[in-house]
Amino acid sequence: MNAQTLVFTGAKSVDHETCLRELRECIEAGQQCLVVTGEAGSGLSSIVYDLIQNAPCEHVAHIAAVSTRPQDFLQRLLSQLGFEPFAATSGELLKLLNMFLQYESAQQRRTLLIVEHANRFGPHVLDLLQILLGLEGADGPPVTLLMTGRNELARVLDSPGMEAVAPLTEARWQLEPGAAADDRLTRTLLISRDGKLVGHLPLNSPRLLIGRHRQNDLVLEGEYVSRHHAILTTGPDCSMLVDLNSTNGTYVNSVAIKYQDLHDGDVINIGSYRLKYVAPDLRKASPTARDHPDETGEVPSLAGIVARSESRQDDEELTTVAKFG
C-alpha cells in the first residue's frame, strides 16, 4: 500500500461533492491523515455518513466526541472493529488495536477511523490520536485517520502541542457554507414511555446524541439508560442508529444492535422508552418499510422545551433538544 500524500497550503475550500470525491481518492491511496472542517449547515455530517456506508476500505470505525477518556475512546473503537468489551488499561487496549491494524495492513486490508467533532476532544484523546498517526506498518500507515469538526479544529491541529504530527495533517478541506442541503431531513421520533406517548421530536439535525446526561441532545431519564447511550445520524437518504457501548443495550424491533440502518416504522427501545422512527420521505424508497401501529392520542409539541445556550464551551448550537423523565 503506497500512500500518495496530498499537501495543501491551508485548507482547500471545496463543495460537498468535490470533497467527498477527493476523500475517497485519498483513502484508496492509503493516505495517513485527512481533515475536513466546516460550520453548521455545510454538510459535515453527511460526509461522515456517506463514508461510513461507502468508504473504499475493508474496515470503518466512527467515533464522535462523547468522552474525554482515552480508555472509553479505545473501547468504542475496538467494539466497532469486532471486539467484545473487556476490562483493560488504555495501554493494553492500544496494544491490541495496534496488533489488529498491523495484521490487517499486512493482509492489504485498509482501515478508516473517522473522528467526528475532533475539535471537542480533550488533550488526552488528542495525544492518543498522535500515537495512532505515528503507527507504521510493513507497507505504509496501517490506518487512515479522518478528523472532522468546526473550523476551530484547524487551530487545534496547528497548536504547539500537535507540532509533532503537523506534517501529517496538511491534507485539509474546508466545506463551503451551504455545501449540502438539509431541507430533506423531515423525519421524526415518536417517543413513548411505559406505553404512553409523551412527545415527538423532529429530526432536523444530522446528529442526535441520546442518553441520560443533561448534555445529550435527547435526554431520557431512567436507570436503564446510559449517560451516552446511542447516537442517531441522519443523512439525505437514510438514518443510522449506533449503540455507544451502553450497559443495557439498544434494540431495534426487539433485536439488540450495535449499529443499524433505520426504515420508516422501525421501533427503537432504550430502557423503558420506545422511539418510533417515522420517515415519510423514505416510504417510497424503502420497499421493506414496516407498518407498526401508532399509539393513539394527541402528540405534544416540543417547541417549548428546546433549550438554547450561547455559552457552551464546545460551541454546540443546542444543549438539549428534548428531555423526558
mmCIF file of C-alpha atoms in Angstrom, residues 16-268:
data_model
loop_
_atom_site.group_PDB
_atom_site.id
_atom_site.type_symbol
_atom_site.label_atom_id
_atom_site.label_comp_id
_atom_site.label_asym_id
_atom_site.label_seq_id
_atom_site.Cartn_x
_atom_site.Cartn_y
_atom_site.Cartn_z
ATOM 1 C CA HIS A 16 -19.629 18.798 -0.846
ATOM 2 C CA GLU A 17 -19.311 16.646 -3.970
ATOM 3 C CA THR A 18 -15.683 17.581 -4.636
ATOM 4 C CA CYS A 19 -14.712 16.963 -1.027
ATOM 5 C CA LEU A 20 -16.277 13.504 -0.986
ATOM 6 C CA ARG A 21 -14.648 12.503 -4.271
ATOM 7 C CA GLU A 22 -11.172 13.627 -3.191
ATOM 8 C CA LEU A 23 -11.521 11.970 0.209
ATOM 9 C CA ARG A 24 -12.310 8.667 -1.494
ATOM 10 C CA GLU A 25 -9.228 9.020 -3.684
ATOM 11 C CA CYS A 26 -7.025 9.688 -0.667
ATOM 12 C CA ILE A 27 -8.451 6.743 1.278
ATOM 13 C CA GLU A 28 -7.872 4.433 -1.697
ATOM 14 C CA ALA A 29 -4.290 5.704 -1.882
ATOM 15 C CA GLY A 30 -3.753 4.893 1.801
ATOM 16 C CA GLN A 31 -3.126 8.463 2.921
ATOM 17 C CA GLN A 32 -2.476 8.644 6.641
ATOM 18 C CA CYS A 33 -4.484 11.663 7.823
ATOM 19 C CA LEU A 34 -7.326 13.710 6.338
ATOM 20 C CA VAL A 35 -9.001 16.763 7.869
ATOM 21 C CA VAL A 36 -12.383 18.263 6.928
ATOM 22 C CA THR A 37 -13.786 21.377 8.600
ATOM 23 C CA GLY A 38 -16.951 23.379 8.168
ATOM 24 C CA GLU A 39 -19.586 25.315 10.032
ATOM 25 C CA ALA A 40 -23.189 24.302 10.766
ATOM 26 C CA GLY A 41 -25.111 23.552 7.565
ATOM 27 C CA SER A 42 -22.002 22.854 5.483
ATOM 28 C CA GLY A 43 -22.715 19.116 5.275
ATOM 29 C CA LEU A 44 -20.017 17.700 7.559
ATOM 30 C CA SER A 45 -22.308 15.015 8.980
ATOM 31 C CA SER A 46 -23.469 13.878 5.562
ATOM 32 C CA ILE A 47 -19.810 13.477 4.510
ATOM 33 C CA VAL A 48 -19.246 11.269 7.557
ATOM 34 C CA TYR A 49 -22.392 9.256 6.954
ATOM 35 C CA ASP A 50 -21.579 8.628 3.293
ATOM 36 C CA LEU A 51 -18.098 7.343 4.176
ATOM 37 C CA ILE A 52 -19.465 5.111 6.949
ATOM 38 C CA GLN A 53 -21.665 3.487 4.323
ATOM 39 C CA ASN A 54 -19.444 3.551 1.249
ATOM 40 C CA ALA A 55 -15.777 4.109 2.126
ATOM 41 C CA PRO A 56 -13.356 2.278 -0.225
ATOM 42 C CA CYS A 57 -11.823 0.138 2.538
ATOM 43 C CA GLU A 58 -12.482 -3.037 4.484
ATOM 44 C CA HIS A 59 -12.979 -1.588 7.988
ATOM 45 C CA VAL A 60 -14.633 1.648 9.097
ATOM 46 C CA ALA A 61 -14.907 2.838 12.707
ATOM 47 C CA HIS A 62 -16.682 6.055 13.648
ATOM 48 C CA ILE A 63 -16.134 7.891 16.941
ATOM 49 C CA ALA A 64 -17.961 11.060 17.992
ATOM 50 C CA ALA A 65 -16.729 13.331 20.771
ATOM 51 C CA VAL A 66 -18.771 11.975 23.684
ATOM 52 C CA SER A 67 -15.965 11.222 26.130
ATOM 53 C CA THR A 68 -12.615 12.704 27.070
ATOM 54 C CA ARG A 69 -11.169 9.431 28.424
ATOM 55 C CA PRO A 70 -8.736 7.589 26.119
ATOM 56 C CA GLN A 71 -9.924 4.265 27.573
ATOM 57 C CA ASP A 72 -13.536 4.970 26.515
ATOM 58 C CA PHE A 73 -12.322 6.104 23.097
ATOM 59 C CA LEU A 74 -10.347 2.892 22.543
ATOM 60 C CA GLN A 75 -13.140 0.630 23.835
ATOM 61 C CA ARG A 76 -15.643 2.165 21.423
ATOM 62 C CA LEU A 77 -13.181 1.964 18.572
ATOM 63 C CA LEU A 78 -12.374 -1.701 19.193
ATOM 64 C CA SER A 79 -16.047 -2.622 19.570
ATOM 65 C CA GLN A 80 -16.728 -1.251 16.090
ATOM 66 C CA LEU A 81 -13.873 -3.364 14.753
ATOM 67 C CA GLY A 82 -15.480 -6.525 16.122
ATOM 68 C CA PHE A 83 -14.018 -6.865 19.627
ATOM 69 C CA GLU A 84 -16.193 -7.528 22.659
ATOM 70 C CA PRO A 85 -15.686 -5.011 25.516
ATOM 71 C CA PHE A 86 -13.373 -6.192 28.301
ATOM 72 C CA ALA A 87 -11.605 -4.668 31.284
ATOM 73 C CA ALA A 88 -8.173 -3.373 30.296
ATOM 74 C CA THR A 89 -5.907 -0.367 30.670
ATOM 75 C CA SER A 90 -5.513 2.203 27.915
ATOM 76 C CA GLY A 91 -2.055 0.794 27.162
ATOM 77 C CA GLU A 92 -3.408 -2.741 26.757
ATOM 78 C CA LEU A 93 -6.234 -1.544 24.523
ATOM 79 C CA LEU A 94 -3.825 0.463 22.376
ATOM 80 C CA LYS A 95 -1.537 -2.571 22.022
ATOM 81 C CA LEU A 96 -4.483 -4.710 20.875
ATOM 82 C CA LEU A 97 -5.568 -2.047 18.388
ATOM 83 C CA ASN A 98 -2.039 -1.779 17.005
ATOM 84 C CA MET A 99 -1.840 -5.567 16.570
ATOM 85 C CA PHE A 100 -5.159 -5.586 14.714
ATOM 86 C CA LEU A 101 -4.182 -2.703 12.418
ATOM 87 C CA GLN A 102 -0.778 -4.206 11.653
ATOM 88 C CA TYR A 103 -2.281 -7.593 10.804
ATOM 89 C CA GLU A 104 -4.990 -6.124 8.579
ATOM 90 C CA SER A 105 -2.467 -3.883 6.837
ATOM 91 C CA ALA A 106 -0.220 -6.895 6.135
ATOM 92 C CA GLN A 107 -3.250 -8.572 4.527
ATOM 93 C CA GLN A 108 -3.776 -5.494 2.323
ATOM 94 C CA ARG A 109 -6.996 -4.632 4.138
ATOM 95 C CA ARG A 110 -7.446 -0.936 4.823
ATOM 96 C CA THR A 111 -8.942 0.588 7.975
ATOM 97 C CA LEU A 112 -10.593 4.013 8.150
ATOM 98 C CA LEU A 113 -11.017 5.703 11.531
ATOM 99 C CA ILE A 114 -13.448 8.637 11.439
ATOM 100 C CA VAL A 115 -13.217 11.012 14.404
ATOM 101 C CA GLU A 116 -16.208 13.348 14.283
ATOM 102 C CA HIS A 117 -16.220 16.690 16.157
ATOM 103 C CA ALA A 118 -12.500 16.226 16.797
ATOM 104 C CA ASN A 119 -12.169 19.830 17.993
ATOM 105 C CA ARG A 120 -14.189 18.891 21.111
ATOM 106 C CA PHE A 121 -11.859 16.178 22.385
ATOM 107 C CA GLY A 122 -9.633 16.895 25.339
ATOM 108 C CA PRO A 123 -5.812 16.816 25.346
ATOM 109 C CA HIS A 124 -5.553 13.167 26.418
ATOM 110 C CA VAL A 125 -7.502 11.899 23.405
ATOM 111 C CA LEU A 126 -5.583 14.265 21.130
ATOM 112 C CA ASP A 127 -2.377 12.713 22.461
ATOM 113 C CA LEU A 128 -3.835 9.307 21.609
ATOM 114 C CA LEU A 129 -4.590 10.452 18.052
ATOM 115 C CA GLN A 130 -0.957 11.493 17.722
ATOM 116 C CA ILE A 131 0.083 7.978 18.738
ATOM 117 C CA LEU A 132 -2.248 6.496 16.099
ATOM 118 C CA LEU A 133 -0.745 8.780 13.480
ATOM 119 C CA GLY A 134 2.711 7.544 14.470
ATOM 120 C CA LEU A 135 1.926 3.890 13.753
ATOM 121 C CA GLU A 136 3.829 2.351 10.859
ATOM 122 C CA GLY A 137 3.003 -0.872 9.030
ATOM 123 C CA ALA A 138 5.145 -3.038 6.782
ATOM 124 C CA ASP A 139 3.627 -1.451 3.652
ATOM 125 C CA GLY A 140 2.799 2.017 4.936
ATOM 126 C CA PRO A 141 0.442 3.518 7.524
ATOM 127 C CA PRO A 142 -1.937 0.809 8.801
ATOM 128 C CA VAL A 143 -4.849 3.243 9.268
ATOM 129 C CA THR A 144 -6.303 6.323 7.602
ATOM 130 C CA LEU A 145 -7.459 8.850 10.192
ATOM 131 C CA LEU A 146 -10.192 11.256 9.100
ATOM 132 C CA MET A 147 -10.884 14.115 11.510
ATOM 133 C CA THR A 148 -13.892 16.376 11.073
ATOM 134 C CA GLY A 149 -15.016 19.374 13.080
ATOM 135 C CA ARG A 150 -15.852 23.037 13.143
ATOM 136 C CA ASN A 151 -13.346 25.481 11.716
ATOM 137 C CA GLU A 152 -11.547 25.819 15.060
ATOM 138 C CA LEU A 153 -10.211 22.285 14.528
ATOM 139 C CA ALA A 154 -7.577 23.836 12.271
ATOM 140 C CA ARG A 155 -6.318 25.938 15.192
ATOM 141 C CA VAL A 156 -6.166 22.844 17.406
ATOM 142 C CA LEU A 157 -4.077 20.962 14.836
ATOM 143 C CA ASP A 158 -1.742 23.936 14.393
ATOM 144 C CA SER A 159 -1.190 24.384 18.145
ATOM 145 C CA PRO A 160 2.254 23.760 19.696
ATOM 146 C CA GLY A 161 1.036 20.555 21.339
ATOM 147 C CA MET A 162 0.343 18.976 17.931
ATOM 148 C CA GLU A 163 3.559 20.068 16.225
ATOM 149 C CA ALA A 164 4.944 16.508 16.141
ATOM 150 C CA VAL A 165 2.246 15.442 13.674
ATOM 151 C CA ALA A 166 1.759 18.761 11.883
ATOM 152 C CA PRO A 167 3.262 17.463 8.589
ATOM 153 C CA LEU A 168 0.717 14.619 8.601
ATOM 154 C CA THR A 169 -2.332 16.887 8.933
ATOM 155 C CA GLU A 170 -1.773 19.119 5.933
ATOM 156 C CA ALA A 171 -4.346 17.402 3.676
ATOM 157 C CA ARG A 172 -7.299 19.596 4.625
ATOM 158 C CA TRP A 173 -10.635 20.539 3.131
ATOM 159 C CA GLN A 174 -12.958 23.313 4.293
ATOM 160 C CA LEU A 175 -16.540 22.851 3.177
ATOM 161 C CA GLU A 176 -18.161 25.885 1.633
ATOM 162 C CA PRO A 177 -21.186 27.266 3.516
ATOM 163 C CA GLY A 178 -24.382 25.626 2.367
ATOM 164 C CA ALA A 179 -22.429 22.864 0.622
ATOM 165 C CA ALA A 180 -25.142 20.306 1.416
ATOM 166 C CA ALA A 181 -28.842 20.880 1.788
ATOM 167 C CA ASP A 182 -30.527 19.724 4.987
ATOM 168 C CA ASP A 183 -34.093 20.505 3.911
ATOM 169 C CA ARG A 184 -34.793 16.845 3.244
ATOM 170 C CA LEU A 185 -34.324 15.885 6.883
ATOM 171 C CA THR A 186 -38.066 15.636 7.589
ATOM 172 C CA ARG A 187 -38.078 12.566 9.829
ATOM 173 C CA THR A 188 -39.467 12.324 13.353
ATOM 174 C CA LEU A 189 -39.189 10.228 16.511
ATOM 175 C CA LEU A 190 -42.450 9.442 18.343
ATOM 176 C CA ILE A 191 -41.436 8.976 21.977
ATOM 177 C CA SER A 192 -43.342 6.738 24.407
ATOM 178 C CA ARG A 193 -42.612 5.596 27.930
ATOM 179 C CA ASP A 194 -44.358 2.707 29.670
ATOM 180 C CA GLY A 195 -46.892 2.558 26.849
ATOM 181 C CA LYS A 196 -47.793 6.268 26.995
ATOM 182 C CA LEU A 197 -46.965 8.675 24.192
ATOM 183 C CA VAL A 198 -45.041 11.586 25.731
ATOM 184 C CA GLY A 199 -43.887 13.614 22.741
ATOM 185 C CA HIS A 200 -42.416 13.823 19.274
ATOM 186 C CA LEU A 201 -39.042 15.084 18.089
ATOM 187 C CA PRO A 202 -38.407 16.270 14.505
ATOM 188 C CA LEU A 203 -35.008 15.095 13.238
ATOM 189 C CA ASN A 204 -33.931 18.437 11.828
ATOM 190 C CA SER A 205 -30.288 17.939 12.854
ATOM 191 C CA PRO A 206 -27.883 15.478 11.191
ATOM 192 C CA ARG A 207 -26.764 14.196 14.621
ATOM 193 C CA LEU A 208 -28.763 13.296 17.722
ATOM 194 C CA LEU A 209 -26.939 12.110 20.849
ATOM 195 C CA ILE A 210 -29.220 10.108 23.165
ATOM 196 C CA GLY A 211 -28.690 9.331 26.863
ATOM 197 C CA ARG A 212 -29.485 10.335 30.413
ATOM 198 C CA HIS A 213 -26.758 13.001 30.789
ATOM 199 C CA ARG A 214 -28.139 16.512 30.523
ATOM 200 C CA GLN A 215 -25.744 17.467 27.709
ATOM 201 C CA ASN A 216 -27.255 14.921 25.313
ATOM 202 C CA ASP A 217 -29.479 16.209 22.529
ATOM 203 C CA LEU A 218 -32.269 13.854 23.607
ATOM 204 C CA VAL A 219 -32.266 13.280 27.376
ATOM 205 C CA LEU A 220 -34.015 10.089 28.535
ATOM 206 C CA GLU A 221 -34.049 9.792 32.306
ATOM 207 C CA GLY A 222 -34.041 6.288 33.752
ATOM 208 C CA GLU A 223 -31.827 3.760 35.488
ATOM 209 C CA TYR A 224 -31.544 1.582 32.365
ATOM 210 C CA VAL A 225 -30.331 4.456 30.155
ATOM 211 C CA SER A 226 -26.573 5.064 29.946
ATOM 212 C CA ARG A 227 -25.044 8.529 30.222
ATOM 213 C CA HIS A 228 -24.312 8.482 26.499
ATOM 214 C CA HIS A 229 -26.431 5.613 25.214
ATOM 215 C CA ALA A 230 -26.715 5.907 21.434
ATOM 216 C CA ILE A 231 -26.285 8.290 18.533
ATOM 217 C CA LEU A 232 -28.642 8.743 15.586
ATOM 218 C CA THR A 233 -27.178 10.230 12.398
ATOM 219 C CA THR A 234 -29.497 11.400 9.642
ATOM 220 C CA GLY A 235 -28.424 11.956 6.042
ATOM 221 C CA PRO A 236 -30.349 12.827 2.880
ATOM 222 C CA ASP A 237 -31.269 9.243 2.057
ATOM 223 C CA CYS A 238 -31.241 7.304 5.332
ATOM 224 C CA SER A 239 -30.600 7.316 9.083
ATOM 225 C CA MET A 240 -28.272 5.154 11.158
ATOM 226 C CA LEU A 241 -28.526 4.305 14.860
ATOM 227 C CA VAL A 242 -25.283 3.386 16.693
ATOM 228 C CA ASP A 243 -25.141 1.974 20.221
ATOM 229 C CA LEU A 244 -22.358 3.629 22.249
ATOM 230 C CA ASN A 245 -21.430 0.557 24.301
ATOM 231 C CA SER A 246 -24.432 1.137 26.550
ATOM 232 C CA THR A 247 -24.809 -1.040 29.647
ATOM 233 C CA ASN A 248 -28.291 -2.351 28.852
ATOM 234 C CA GLY A 249 -28.170 -2.256 25.067
ATOM 235 C CA THR A 250 -30.101 -0.620 22.235
ATOM 236 C CA TYR A 251 -32.824 -2.530 20.402
ATOM 237 C CA VAL A 252 -34.463 -2.039 17.020
ATOM 238 C CA ASN A 253 -37.675 -4.028 16.508
ATOM 239 C CA SER A 254 -36.766 -6.074 19.624
ATOM 240 C CA VAL A 255 -33.323 -7.066 18.266
ATOM 241 C CA ALA A 256 -30.130 -5.903 20.017
ATOM 242 C CA ILE A 257 -27.963 -3.840 17.671
ATOM 243 C CA LYS A 258 -24.517 -2.268 17.576
ATOM 244 C CA TYR A 259 -25.422 -0.180 14.555
ATOM 245 C CA GLN A 260 -28.464 -0.305 12.323
ATOM 246 C CA ASP A 261 -29.898 1.480 9.289
ATOM 247 C CA LEU A 262 -33.414 2.630 10.124
ATOM 248 C CA HIS A 263 -36.534 2.276 7.970
ATOM 249 C CA ASP A 264 -39.839 4.049 8.255
ATOM 250 C CA GLY A 265 -41.811 2.444 11.094
ATOM 251 C CA ASP A 266 -38.851 0.928 12.953
ATOM 252 C CA VAL A 267 -39.165 0.943 16.746
ATOM 253 C CA ILE A 268 -36.144 1.710 18.971
#
